[in-house]
């Protein structure tokens, strides 16, 4: 039996090794977290010039971002900008940015942050407050500008905004002889009319991003906000449990129950729904404007159009405001160059470029009225209207917890496993526990 | 059958054995050092971290505080009270995946090993084909299976159904189990194959002459002889399965109660900057895996002790150990494995 003992030890040793990597993985971040948020931010001085990096999510535009950066690099060869692309998934982008901040690395200089992260990044002093005088001008849409503020100071300079609009299949509506609907009831009767046509009996009605992820927070909030509900008041008190919020959520639930929102949408993110829309399985689609270019390429002008989202029971639709802002890392060595780059990156010329090449919604009001742009993008006035009525998501330092609570509470409701009342009351409990 | 010829010589306490013990310590010291740095220290650091809470927010400045408060065991009590339902769901999922996938993988893996072991035409191709899933990184295979289980994916096309895999409870679990078994059964197959290859052919020939049919040969010879290799493979897989993270995270998504495992809780807490609570989850997982591994080795070990001497398979099973025991004559060992121990003992 002499051989047994060593083997057993070996096996147990391996067990420990295997098990511990999980424990070890998280302790690295933990040890740093206590010491991160020191000093840097409050006394931001924009000194230091030299090469910097611009960090954003995956560029889906076939190198258009790099082309724009190349132009900068030609202008300022001593202050070259390197593009760093992170994951396509927002959660992973945030994780990379946080990891970088917690190791106090100077690898990232100017970072693209989703506007719902501004509060978290500012409160942790991972980004520095920006000089408003150098960046503000009257042309910036006010609601968009507001997304960059935390405690009344600018931490994230918006460079692209986003607000939902309704994409629809023009060809199917024409076939059924229906006008573009402007109310929720008209949307439903348009769906009925198209379904009455041969070959379209099974077409999904009104799609959105209802998978359990950030998209659900955006889409479900729209129904709640449209009905007059709200998540928080201005003082940060939880106000979700109101008859209006329940009524709004009920409209969404009924949409699924009555078959006007396809149940497949419970698994849709932006791209899944787009596939359904483009392959003719969906009549209306609530979508962000950046998909305009893709749909145009796939369907062409005759087959799809863009309109404002419908009013629901007489109330104007309240879209959710999305968008991305530029932040300057607290650990950047060349903050003067970084600031100059932010100014350039959010200039009218850059905004126009981003709209033309990537259909990113610009932050500048004038571009929505620019005749040249209007010719290329006839949906701009619709988008502008949507932007003006859009509502931001809750500004919370721990936004990750807030959106998780919203998704946890509302997803079972859209799956029709709990009633609207129960879901809203669960959400109230969860949000109160967070504040 | 040449059973029971081996008598362990336990009473050797010579000078050379003490020298060997010293040499063993000398050889093992670097390993212990490395283990201390990469494993033992982080564990204690995690333990310390798990006693701290999340840094608070100063309402005046709006900034997050520099210091994390010491909260004692609050993180642990919270797991079993406030976050209880989430934790138990995750613990149940972890156990379910751990047990179901490993059982299925073991059955499939042994079958694969037997196929790979057979001398036949195209054996190299068969082996390569079986091993491909194991060669694909988990994240990649999770994306591949994500497409398969998409509502417009291959799975629904083949079944002629319109199942929404990701949003269901049972279907999401099933998707994970299928994808995991597909990916890791070859691993068990590979390790089992290694075990199969040291079984001498004579044993089978003798059994055939004695009139044992294929099933008898499999249950009475192959299984007992391959068991040491198989036990290690199963243990490794079980440990891996209990830590499962990337497959459900990518295939179904984060924060989905249907497939959330304890590892995913760790990640979720850490990504929301609650490192203390993440460390607490990680340590609970560690404890769970440790107890599992301990129980597993105990159980299979007892089993080994009871059946091995009767099985007639001492020789094949003893092979890995003889590598470390230069005093044994290698003559009794099957030809395939004889060369290595001889060389080692000579040096």
XYZ file of C-alpha atoms in Angstrom:
782
model
C 0.000 0.000 0.000
C 3.029 2.255 -0.077
C 1.980 3.862 -3.286
C -1.401 4.992 -2.087
C -0.486 7.888 0.103
C 1.450 9.949 -2.390
C -1.294 9.612 -4.903
C -3.900 10.734 -2.467
C -1.875 13.736 -1.491
C -1.385 14.530 -5.097
C -5.083 14.397 -5.778
C -5.956 16.523 -2.805
C -3.281 19.001 -3.722
C -4.729 19.315 -7.173
C -8.155 19.811 -5.716
C -6.916 22.748 -3.755
C -5.189 24.246 -6.764
C -8.268 23.918 -8.878
C -10.556 25.350 -6.270
C -8.462 28.257 -5.295
C -8.099 29.935 -8.581
C -11.638 31.187 -8.072
C -10.762 32.637 -4.695
C -7.528 34.108 -5.946
C -9.171 35.739 -8.932
C -11.101 38.253 -6.922
C -8.612 39.122 -4.291
C -6.413 40.969 -6.751
C -8.992 43.644 -7.361
C -9.914 43.789 -3.739
C -6.572 44.670 -2.362
C -6.326 47.640 -4.624
C -9.794 48.978 -4.207
C -9.198 50.563 -0.857
C -6.403 52.759 -2.061
C -7.672 53.875 -5.445
C -9.688 56.956 -5.053
C -7.030 59.121 -3.507
C -6.305 62.677 -4.523
C -5.967 62.998 -8.311
C -9.360 64.304 -9.329
C -10.151 67.400 -7.319
C -7.092 69.282 -8.431
C -6.997 68.320 -12.051
C -4.391 70.270 -13.921
C -4.298 69.815 -17.622
C -0.581 69.664 -18.197
C 1.532 67.206 -20.083
C 1.553 66.746 -23.824
C 2.516 63.712 -25.805
C 1.063 60.518 -27.185
C -2.256 59.385 -25.705
C -4.805 56.623 -26.189
C -8.489 56.797 -27.049
C -10.372 53.872 -25.559
C -13.794 52.844 -26.768
C -15.919 49.785 -27.411
C -15.529 47.720 -30.519
C -15.713 49.819 -33.662
C -18.326 48.296 -35.961
C -17.862 50.808 -38.726
C -15.098 49.131 -40.657
C -12.245 51.340 -39.520
C -13.974 54.686 -39.771
C -12.909 55.627 -36.267
C -9.272 54.891 -37.051
C -9.517 56.985 -40.211
C -10.667 59.967 -38.188
C -7.884 59.452 -35.680
C -5.395 59.285 -38.534
C -6.459 62.817 -39.440
C -5.601 63.977 -35.916
C -2.281 62.191 -36.061
C -1.432 64.048 -39.229
C -2.300 67.356 -37.605
C -0.399 66.681 -34.391
C 2.416 64.224 -35.058
C 3.927 64.838 -31.605
C 0.674 64.040 -29.830
C -0.296 60.859 -31.575
C -3.513 59.139 -30.535
C -3.712 55.357 -30.469
C -7.104 53.708 -30.734
C -7.779 50.962 -28.204
C -10.895 48.918 -28.872
C -12.510 47.102 -25.983
C -15.192 44.450 -26.083
C -18.427 44.981 -27.952
C -20.333 44.281 -24.722
C -20.943 47.254 -22.467
C -20.438 45.275 -19.246
C -17.014 44.124 -20.327
C -16.025 47.608 -21.466
C -16.900 48.912 -18.025
C -14.963 46.108 -16.391
C -11.831 46.846 -18.422
C -12.053 50.536 -17.633
C -12.512 49.874 -13.919
C -9.628 47.412 -13.841
C -7.425 49.962 -15.515
C -8.418 52.644 -13.030
C -7.883 50.397 -10.039
C -4.370 49.532 -11.065
C -3.826 53.289 -11.558
C -2.474 52.508 -14.987
C -1.750 55.269 -17.465
C -2.500 52.976 -20.388
C -5.869 54.655 -20.976
C -6.027 58.412 -21.398
C -9.316 59.441 -22.935
C -12.056 56.898 -22.370
C -15.495 56.508 -23.855
C -17.977 55.990 -21.041
C -21.631 55.154 -21.379
C -23.552 58.081 -19.961
C -25.025 55.915 -17.178
C -21.511 55.298 -15.865
C -20.644 58.956 -15.454
C -21.771 59.085 -11.806
C -19.844 55.942 -10.864
C -16.645 57.002 -12.596
C -16.861 60.500 -11.141
C -17.659 59.377 -7.597
C -14.729 56.979 -7.605
C -12.529 59.720 -9.069
C -11.453 57.527 -11.928
C -12.042 60.473 -14.273
C -11.194 64.109 -13.674
C -13.634 67.024 -13.747
C -13.433 68.799 -17.096
C -13.249 72.572 -17.651
C -16.753 73.474 -18.794
C -15.653 76.779 -20.297
C -13.460 74.999 -22.809
C -16.125 72.525 -23.848
C -19.586 74.027 -23.528
C -21.353 75.891 -26.307
C -24.943 76.823 -26.968
C -25.349 74.358 -29.783
C -25.138 71.292 -27.524
C -28.549 69.773 -26.856
C -29.297 70.511 -23.210
C -30.581 67.047 -22.189
C -27.453 65.539 -23.699
C -25.153 67.959 -21.884
C -26.834 67.039 -18.598
C -25.746 63.396 -18.956
C -22.124 64.406 -18.396
C -22.712 66.118 -15.055
C -22.191 64.700 -11.590
C -22.767 66.912 -8.545
C -23.120 69.800 -11.025
C -19.647 69.361 -12.461
C -18.774 68.061 -15.894
C -17.007 64.693 -15.841
C -18.022 63.268 -19.183
C -18.162 65.356 -22.330
C -20.858 63.866 -24.582
C -19.706 62.933 -28.078
C -22.555 60.755 -29.262
C -26.085 60.625 -28.045
C -28.837 58.132 -28.581
C -32.548 58.010 -28.304
C -34.984 55.430 -29.499
C -37.013 55.721 -32.671
C -39.447 53.408 -34.412
C -38.297 51.566 -37.502
C -41.087 50.127 -39.624
C -41.499 48.023 -42.737
C -42.750 50.524 -45.271
C -43.410 47.849 -47.880
C -45.713 45.815 -45.635
C -47.668 48.854 -44.499
C -48.166 49.919 -48.102
C -49.276 46.429 -49.034
C -51.917 46.595 -46.333
C -52.794 50.158 -47.223
C -52.141 51.450 -43.724
C -50.726 54.828 -42.754
C -47.698 55.031 -40.479
C -49.263 54.779 -37.000
C -48.774 57.459 -34.394
C -50.668 55.911 -31.493
C -50.321 52.559 -29.767
C -53.838 51.582 -30.864
C -52.991 52.362 -34.463
C -49.865 50.265 -34.122
C -51.997 47.342 -33.008
C -54.525 47.737 -35.796
C -51.700 48.094 -38.333
C -50.308 44.784 -37.096
C -53.766 43.203 -37.445
C -54.125 44.613 -40.955
C -50.767 43.268 -42.103
C -51.462 39.899 -40.540
C -54.658 39.716 -42.575
C -52.554 39.695 -45.736
C -51.598 36.342 -47.225
C -48.011 35.430 -46.391
C -47.790 37.688 -43.349
C -50.101 35.810 -40.973
C -47.324 35.151 -38.525
C -45.436 38.417 -38.643
C -44.228 39.610 -35.261
C -45.715 42.961 -34.358
C -43.789 45.509 -32.371
C -40.283 44.466 -31.353
C -37.817 45.804 -28.840
C -34.808 44.736 -26.814
C -36.477 42.772 -24.038
C -33.781 40.233 -23.186
C -32.667 40.434 -19.583
C -29.877 42.983 -19.978
C -29.472 46.745 -20.147
C -31.828 46.882 -23.126
C -34.687 45.715 -20.924
C -34.039 48.580 -18.524
C -34.185 51.033 -21.426
C -37.247 49.548 -23.123
C -39.328 48.876 -20.012
C -38.499 52.314 -18.567
C -39.990 53.853 -21.682
C -43.384 52.298 -21.005
C -43.244 53.289 -17.348
C -42.079 56.845 -18.078
C -44.596 57.270 -20.880
C -47.447 56.424 -18.547
C -46.213 59.089 -16.150
C -44.322 56.860 -13.733
C -40.800 57.492 -12.510
C -38.079 55.601 -10.658
C -36.682 58.372 -8.447
C -37.631 61.968 -7.732
C -35.128 64.810 -7.843
C -34.017 64.195 -4.266
C -33.249 60.591 -5.029
C -36.260 59.103 -3.226
C -37.709 55.936 -4.712
C -40.995 56.761 -6.453
C -41.528 53.684 -8.566
C -44.599 52.365 -6.793
C -47.266 54.511 -8.413
C -50.454 53.660 -10.314
C -48.899 55.268 -13.405
C -45.852 53.024 -13.319
C -48.047 49.953 -12.907
C -50.271 51.089 -15.782
C -47.245 51.605 -18.015
C -45.831 48.207 -17.251
C -49.280 46.708 -17.799
C -49.347 48.071 -21.373
C -46.070 46.278 -22.022
C -47.288 43.044 -20.438
C -50.509 43.222 -22.446
C -48.440 43.728 -25.579
C -46.850 40.342 -24.962
C -50.062 38.729 -23.770
C -52.084 39.852 -26.791
C -49.341 38.892 -29.197
C -48.552 42.394 -30.454
C -45.060 42.117 -29.065
C -43.584 38.803 -30.207
C -42.593 36.544 -27.346
C -39.299 35.934 -29.154
C -38.404 39.487 -28.165
C -37.814 38.144 -24.634
C -34.434 37.038 -25.968
C -33.707 39.925 -28.284
C -30.805 42.281 -28.040
C -30.237 44.896 -30.743
C -28.869 42.526 -33.360
C -31.339 39.653 -32.863
C -34.293 41.925 -33.408
C -32.584 43.533 -36.354
C -32.288 40.132 -38.007
C -35.995 39.524 -37.518
C -36.799 42.986 -38.813
C -34.632 42.663 -41.884
C -35.869 39.189 -42.740
C -39.466 40.379 -42.730
C -40.544 38.764 -39.464
C -41.222 42.042 -37.726
C -43.326 45.037 -38.678
C -42.251 47.677 -36.129
C -39.001 47.824 -34.258
C -37.975 50.080 -31.387
C -34.312 50.671 -32.064
C -31.405 53.058 -31.622
C -30.596 55.266 -34.627
C -27.142 53.786 -35.160
C -28.875 50.838 -36.831
C -30.207 53.090 -39.573
C -27.158 52.564 -41.756
C -27.364 48.780 -41.380
C -31.060 48.629 -42.211
C -30.587 50.940 -45.135
C -27.890 48.681 -46.501
C -29.993 45.558 -46.004
C -33.447 46.797 -46.998
C -33.134 50.037 -48.900
C -35.344 53.070 -48.841
C -38.434 51.447 -50.308
C -38.703 48.830 -47.644
C -38.240 50.587 -44.372
C -38.912 53.901 -42.746
C -38.371 55.660 -39.467
C -40.967 57.366 -37.306
C -41.493 58.605 -33.782
C -42.552 55.989 -31.275
C -46.323 55.986 -30.764
C -48.255 57.792 -28.087
C -49.806 55.450 -25.556
C -53.279 56.225 -24.290
C -52.960 59.833 -25.285
C -49.580 60.349 -23.682
C -46.473 61.166 -25.695
C -43.894 58.437 -25.775
C -40.926 59.105 -23.497
C -37.822 57.529 -25.027
C -34.777 56.543 -23.020
C -31.676 58.618 -23.528
C -28.544 56.710 -24.377
C -25.167 57.880 -25.558
C -21.495 58.022 -24.812
C -19.266 60.608 -23.193
C -15.544 61.282 -23.163
C -13.819 61.103 -19.822
C -10.176 61.793 -19.047
C -8.564 59.177 -16.861
C -7.277 60.459 -13.530
C -4.075 58.552 -14.205
C -3.399 59.975 -17.639
C 0.055 61.507 -17.947
C -0.718 63.794 -20.859
C -3.875 65.539 -19.779
C -3.271 68.657 -21.871
C -3.224 66.588 -25.027
C -6.174 64.601 -23.720
C -8.261 67.727 -23.267
C -7.294 69.054 -26.678
C -8.325 65.727 -28.163
C -11.710 65.809 -26.413
C -12.337 69.258 -27.817
C -11.453 68.065 -31.282
C -13.369 64.803 -30.937
C -16.561 66.688 -30.006
C -16.122 69.492 -32.531
C -18.745 70.053 -35.181
C -16.498 68.558 -37.823
C -16.021 65.352 -35.829
C -19.691 65.115 -34.962
C -20.579 65.440 -38.610
C -18.063 62.768 -39.512
C -19.472 60.382 -36.901
C -22.987 60.950 -38.183
C -22.013 60.462 -41.809
C -19.875 57.395 -41.358
C -21.422 55.641 -38.361
C -24.893 57.216 -38.053
C -24.077 58.195 -34.487
C -26.542 60.782 -33.247
C -24.707 64.112 -32.876
C -24.749 66.196 -29.712
C -25.051 69.467 -31.639
C -28.511 70.819 -32.414
C -27.404 72.521 -35.639
C -26.575 69.223 -37.302
C -30.200 68.111 -36.992
C -31.173 71.060 -39.209
C -28.212 70.973 -41.577
C -29.697 70.657 -45.062
C -26.886 68.463 -46.322
C -27.327 66.072 -43.406
C -31.108 66.110 -43.731
C -30.849 64.957 -47.291
C -28.701 62.027 -46.267
C -30.570 61.212 -43.077
C -34.218 62.163 -43.388
C -34.944 60.775 -39.934
C -32.985 63.520 -38.150
C -36.006 65.676 -37.203
C -37.706 62.575 -35.772
C -34.613 61.807 -33.775
C -34.326 65.383 -32.539
C -37.909 65.262 -31.324
C -37.189 61.993 -29.582
C -34.087 63.470 -27.958
C -35.970 66.470 -26.648
C -38.566 64.338 -24.921
C -36.146 61.626 -23.836
C -35.474 60.823 -20.221
C -32.151 59.685 -18.799
C -31.821 56.547 -16.725
C -31.344 56.888 -12.945
C -28.097 58.696 -12.105
C -26.728 56.346 -9.492
C -23.178 55.806 -8.355
C -23.940 52.095 -8.168
C -25.912 52.102 -11.391
C -24.980 48.466 -11.953
C -27.054 47.498 -8.921
C -29.937 49.741 -9.922
C -30.232 48.370 -13.431
C -29.827 44.814 -12.124
C -32.687 45.402 -9.680
C -34.846 46.791 -12.489
C -34.120 43.811 -14.719
C -34.642 41.284 -11.934
C -37.998 42.772 -11.043
C -39.393 43.507 -14.500
C -38.263 40.477 -16.510
C -40.619 38.048 -14.730
C -43.414 40.532 -15.410
C -42.827 40.636 -19.156
C -42.559 36.855 -19.045
C -46.027 37.002 -17.457
C -44.944 35.126 -14.382
C -45.880 37.911 -11.977
C -48.400 40.732 -12.241
C -47.459 44.336 -12.863
C -48.385 45.219 -9.256
C -46.131 42.524 -7.814
C -43.240 43.433 -10.086
C -43.418 47.118 -9.233
C -43.698 46.415 -5.543
C -40.697 44.055 -5.693
C -38.777 46.729 -7.558
C -39.653 49.299 -4.917
C -38.303 47.019 -2.192
C -35.109 46.357 -4.129
C -34.458 50.000 -4.979
C -35.107 51.095 -1.403
C -32.617 48.521 -0.169
C -30.008 50.060 -2.456
C -30.414 53.668 -1.392
C -4.436 -14.091 -14.193
C -1.391 -13.357 -12.186
C -2.957 -11.767 -9.156
C -1.550 -11.134 -5.702
C 2.104 -11.487 -6.529
C 2.979 -8.043 -5.220
C 3.736 -7.722 -1.512
C 4.483 -4.176 -0.392
C 7.744 -4.023 1.512
C 6.732 -1.509 4.141
C 9.466 -2.267 6.626
C 12.321 -0.718 4.701
C 13.880 2.111 6.706
C 17.373 2.074 5.402
C 19.926 4.811 4.941
C 19.004 5.117 1.300
C 15.371 5.694 2.125
C 16.295 8.580 4.428
C 18.446 10.024 1.693
C 15.521 9.689 -0.600
C 13.308 11.522 1.861
C 15.787 14.388 1.948
C 15.944 14.468 -1.796
C 12.176 14.464 -1.959
C 11.991 17.508 0.292
C 14.631 19.244 -1.730
C 12.750 18.593 -4.929
C 9.407 19.635 -3.556
C 10.534 22.906 -1.950
C 10.272 25.068 -5.097
C 6.750 23.778 -5.638
C 5.771 24.618 -2.094
C 7.222 28.093 -2.493
C 5.314 28.723 -5.667
C 2.114 27.351 -4.172
C 2.546 29.653 -1.192
C 2.900 32.687 -3.350
C 0.196 31.997 -5.872
C -2.305 30.148 -3.715
C -1.890 30.246 0.016
C -1.227 33.971 0.310
C -4.135 34.932 -1.955
C -6.428 32.731 0.099
C -5.499 34.510 3.275
C -5.839 37.806 1.514
C -9.304 36.794 0.345
C -10.129 35.775 3.867
C -9.106 39.208 5.097
C -10.894 40.939 2.242
C -14.107 39.092 3.016
C -14.278 40.858 6.364
C -14.480 44.288 4.743
C -17.517 46.016 3.273
C -18.026 48.365 0.371
C -16.547 51.848 0.679
C -19.202 54.411 1.473
C -20.210 57.557 -0.378
C -19.599 60.956 1.159
C -22.846 62.881 0.547
C -21.040 66.233 0.801
C -18.436 65.755 -1.906
C -20.175 62.943 -3.764
C -16.958 60.974 -3.714
C -16.493 57.380 -2.690
C -14.496 57.032 0.506
C -10.903 55.820 0.472
C -11.361 53.217 3.152
C -13.432 50.097 3.178
C -15.131 49.595 6.546
C -14.428 46.510 8.612
C -17.685 44.588 8.872
C -16.626 41.332 10.469
C -18.730 38.418 9.334
C -21.518 40.553 7.866
C -20.686 39.510 4.343
C -21.213 35.880 5.293
C -24.424 36.425 7.206
C -25.784 38.489 4.315
C -25.200 35.601 1.950
C -27.415 33.341 4.013
C -30.075 35.936 4.832
C -30.604 38.852 2.423
C -29.053 37.225 -0.602
C -30.184 33.779 0.501
C -32.508 32.872 -2.339
C -29.977 33.956 -4.917
C -27.222 32.036 -3.185
C -29.189 28.818 -2.836
C -30.281 28.984 -6.454
C -26.655 29.374 -7.453
C -25.532 26.599 -5.111
C -28.179 24.290 -6.535
C -27.176 25.144 -10.116
C -23.519 24.602 -9.276
C -24.243 21.191 -7.801
C -26.573 20.208 -10.603
C -24.059 21.093 -13.304
C -21.264 19.500 -11.319
C -23.024 16.178 -10.925
C -25.029 15.835 -14.136
C -22.346 16.963 -16.555
C -19.658 14.838 -14.938
C -21.788 11.689 -14.918
C -22.665 12.142 -18.575
C -19.105 13.057 -19.482
C -17.749 9.990 -17.749
C -20.028 7.638 -19.631
C -19.357 9.338 -22.949
C -15.665 9.793 -22.230
C -15.115 6.109 -21.485
C -16.955 5.215 -24.651
C -14.777 7.612 -26.610
C -11.629 6.193 -25.037
C -12.649 2.670 -26.015
C -13.239 3.803 -29.570
C -9.958 5.679 -29.715
C -8.150 2.701 -28.233
C -9.308 0.220 -30.826
C -6.839 -0.607 -33.511
C -8.654 0.202 -36.695
C -8.254 2.071 -39.934
C -8.499 5.827 -39.615
C -7.791 5.727 -35.914
C -5.783 8.925 -36.083
C -8.672 10.697 -37.721
C -11.148 9.422 -35.145
C -8.910 10.542 -32.308
C -8.459 13.980 -33.794
C -12.182 14.351 -34.400
C -13.019 13.396 -30.838
C -10.473 15.763 -29.404
C -11.512 18.820 -31.409
C -14.183 19.988 -28.910
C -11.644 19.903 -26.105
C -9.233 21.982 -28.144
C -11.755 24.777 -28.644
C -11.634 27.423 -25.894
C -14.719 27.418 -23.681
C -15.595 30.990 -24.563
C -15.565 30.160 -28.252
C -17.613 27.011 -27.846
C -20.076 28.975 -25.699
C -20.580 31.391 -28.565
C -20.957 28.526 -31.034
C -23.562 26.846 -28.844
C -25.203 30.221 -28.369
C -25.861 30.287 -32.091
C -27.065 26.710 -32.063
C -29.529 27.457 -29.261
C -30.607 30.757 -30.768
C -34.338 30.867 -31.452
C -33.529 30.705 -35.164
C -30.640 28.359 -34.591
C -29.789 24.854 -35.659
C -31.242 23.193 -32.564
C -34.714 24.488 -33.263
C -34.361 23.744 -36.951
C -33.501 20.114 -36.276
C -36.180 19.689 -33.639
C -38.734 21.510 -35.764
C -39.740 23.416 -32.633
C -39.643 27.005 -31.606
C -38.049 26.646 -28.210
C -36.703 29.756 -26.518
C -33.701 28.133 -24.937
C -32.109 31.055 -23.171
C -35.156 32.480 -21.418
C -36.593 29.221 -20.128
C -35.449 27.688 -16.885
C -35.081 24.007 -17.767
C -34.100 24.682 -21.379
C -31.311 27.027 -20.362
C -29.935 24.439 -17.953
C -30.203 21.774 -20.635
C -28.323 23.955 -23.101
C -25.488 24.391 -20.611
C -25.329 20.685 -19.855
C -25.266 19.727 -23.522
C -22.577 22.264 -24.362
C -20.443 21.293 -21.396
C -20.683 17.572 -22.036
C -19.832 18.127 -25.676
C -16.781 20.109 -24.772
C -15.318 18.119 -21.922
C -16.231 14.480 -22.496
C -13.125 14.251 -24.738
C -11.031 15.281 -21.760
C -12.188 12.288 -19.767
C -11.792 10.237 -22.916
C -8.192 11.380 -23.270
C -7.205 10.563 -19.705
C -9.027 7.253 -19.840
C -7.237 6.428 -23.065
C -3.930 6.980 -21.327
C -5.070 4.529 -18.672
C -6.204 2.007 -21.254
C -2.892 2.011 -23.023
C -0.952 0.666 -20.067
C -3.175 -2.395 -19.750
C -1.173 -5.297 -21.151
C -2.765 -7.233 -23.976
C -1.948 -10.574 -22.327
C -4.572 -9.916 -19.700
C -7.231 -9.758 -22.376
C -5.843 -12.769 -24.193
C -5.919 -14.763 -20.999
C -9.469 -13.663 -20.347
C -10.512 -14.641 -23.846
C -9.023 -18.068 -23.426
C -10.927 -18.379 -20.191
C -14.079 -17.651 -22.165
C -14.937 -14.169 -20.910
C -17.235 -12.289 -23.287
C -16.760 -8.657 -24.269
C -18.975 -7.277 -21.494
C -17.212 -9.386 -18.860
C -13.826 -8.247 -20.149
C -14.990 -4.646 -19.973
C -16.412 -4.818 -16.458
C -13.860 -7.206 -14.956
C -10.662 -6.058 -16.642
C -10.923 -2.738 -18.399
C -12.906 -0.824 -15.788
C -10.915 -1.879 -12.709
C -7.598 -1.380 -14.474
C -8.493 1.975 -15.898
C -10.087 3.140 -12.684
C -7.095 5.020 -11.237
C -6.797 7.146 -14.353
C -10.553 7.542 -14.540
C -10.862 8.623 -10.929
C -8.345 11.395 -11.455
C -10.081 12.480 -14.638
C -13.486 12.518 -12.977
C -12.162 14.424 -10.000
C -10.555 17.064 -12.195
C -13.700 17.436 -14.221
C -15.861 17.672 -11.127
C -13.679 20.402 -9.677
C -13.802 22.253 -12.943
C -17.543 21.848 -13.280
C -18.149 23.174 -9.778
C -16.277 26.323 -10.708
C -18.158 26.676 -13.977
C -18.335 30.297 -15.059
C -17.628 31.153 -18.665
C -19.999 28.754 -20.368
C -23.230 29.937 -18.678
C -21.994 33.537 -18.626
C -21.499 33.645 -22.375
C -24.082 31.142 -23.547
C -27.037 32.365 -21.451
C -25.781 35.593 -19.949
C -25.060 37.196 -16.592
C -27.611 37.393 -13.784
C -29.831 34.655 -15.163
C -31.149 32.709 -12.200
C -31.697 29.667 -14.391
C -27.986 29.038 -14.850
C -26.237 31.270 -12.325
C -23.430 29.473 -10.494
C -21.506 30.497 -7.400
C -18.569 31.588 -9.559
C -20.901 33.938 -11.372
C -22.003 35.420 -8.058
C -18.361 36.096 -7.269
C -17.882 37.869 -10.574
C -21.105 39.836 -10.238
C -20.256 41.081 -6.755
C -16.725 41.994 -7.784
C -17.899 43.849 -10.869
C -20.154 45.927 -8.641
C -17.123 46.757 -6.515
C -18.241 44.721 -3.500
C -14.963 42.899 -3.120
C -15.649 41.834 0.436
C -18.800 40.023 -0.466
C -17.160 38.606 -3.598
C -14.359 37.216 -1.466
C -16.902 35.691 0.889
C -18.642 33.922 -1.996
C -15.296 32.769 -3.347
C -14.321 31.284 -0.007
C -17.649 29.526 0.350
C -17.127 28.078 -3.106
C -13.611 27.084 -2.150
C -14.857 25.336 0.960
C -17.569 23.588 -0.995
C -15.145 22.370 -3.643
C -12.665 21.330 -1.000
C -15.207 19.277 0.915
C -16.403 17.739 -2.318
C -12.864 16.813 -3.376
C -12.054 15.451 0.050
C -15.185 13.329 0.190
C -14.622 12.154 -3.342
C -11.071 11.000 -2.736
C -12.139 9.337 0.491
C -14.978 7.461 -1.132
C -13.149 6.356 -4.245
C -10.104 5.560 -2.192
C -11.984 3.217 0.103
C -13.421 1.622 -2.945
C -9.998 1.159 -4.468
C -8.684 -0.519 -1.379
C -11.550 -2.969 -1.310
C -11.621 -4.043 -4.918
C -8.148 -3.612 -6.284
C -6.359 -6.629 -4.804
C -9.106 -8.939 -6.003
C -9.306 -7.457 -9.444
C -6.100 -8.992 -10.667
C -5.045 -5.654 -12.019
C -2.370 -4.644 -9.557
C 0.308 -4.516 -12.105
C -1.185 -2.036 -14.500
C -2.464 0.126 -11.724
C 0.815 0.205 -9.923
C 2.661 1.577 -12.877
C 2.470 5.327 -12.124
C 3.715 4.734 -8.582
C 6.678 2.602 -9.625
C 8.026 5.574 -11.476
C 8.919 7.036 -8.094
C 10.132 3.799 -6.578
C 13.460 2.914 -8.114
C 13.892 -0.206 -5.985
C 11.185 -2.145 -7.780
C 12.222 -4.364 -10.571
C 10.456 -3.263 -13.726
C 10.443 -6.760 -15.179
C 6.863 -7.438 -14.214
C 5.603 -4.337 -15.913
C 4.060 -4.461 -19.399
C 6.529 -3.848 -22.175
C 5.048 -0.520 -23.160
C 5.831 1.163 -19.868
C 9.016 -0.552 -18.832
C 11.612 1.712 -20.318
C 10.892 4.824 -18.345
C 11.131 3.540 -14.773
C 14.396 1.784 -15.560
C 15.936 4.975 -16.820
C 14.796 6.943 -13.805
C 16.126 4.399 -11.363
C 19.470 4.419 -13.086
C 19.960 8.142 -12.716
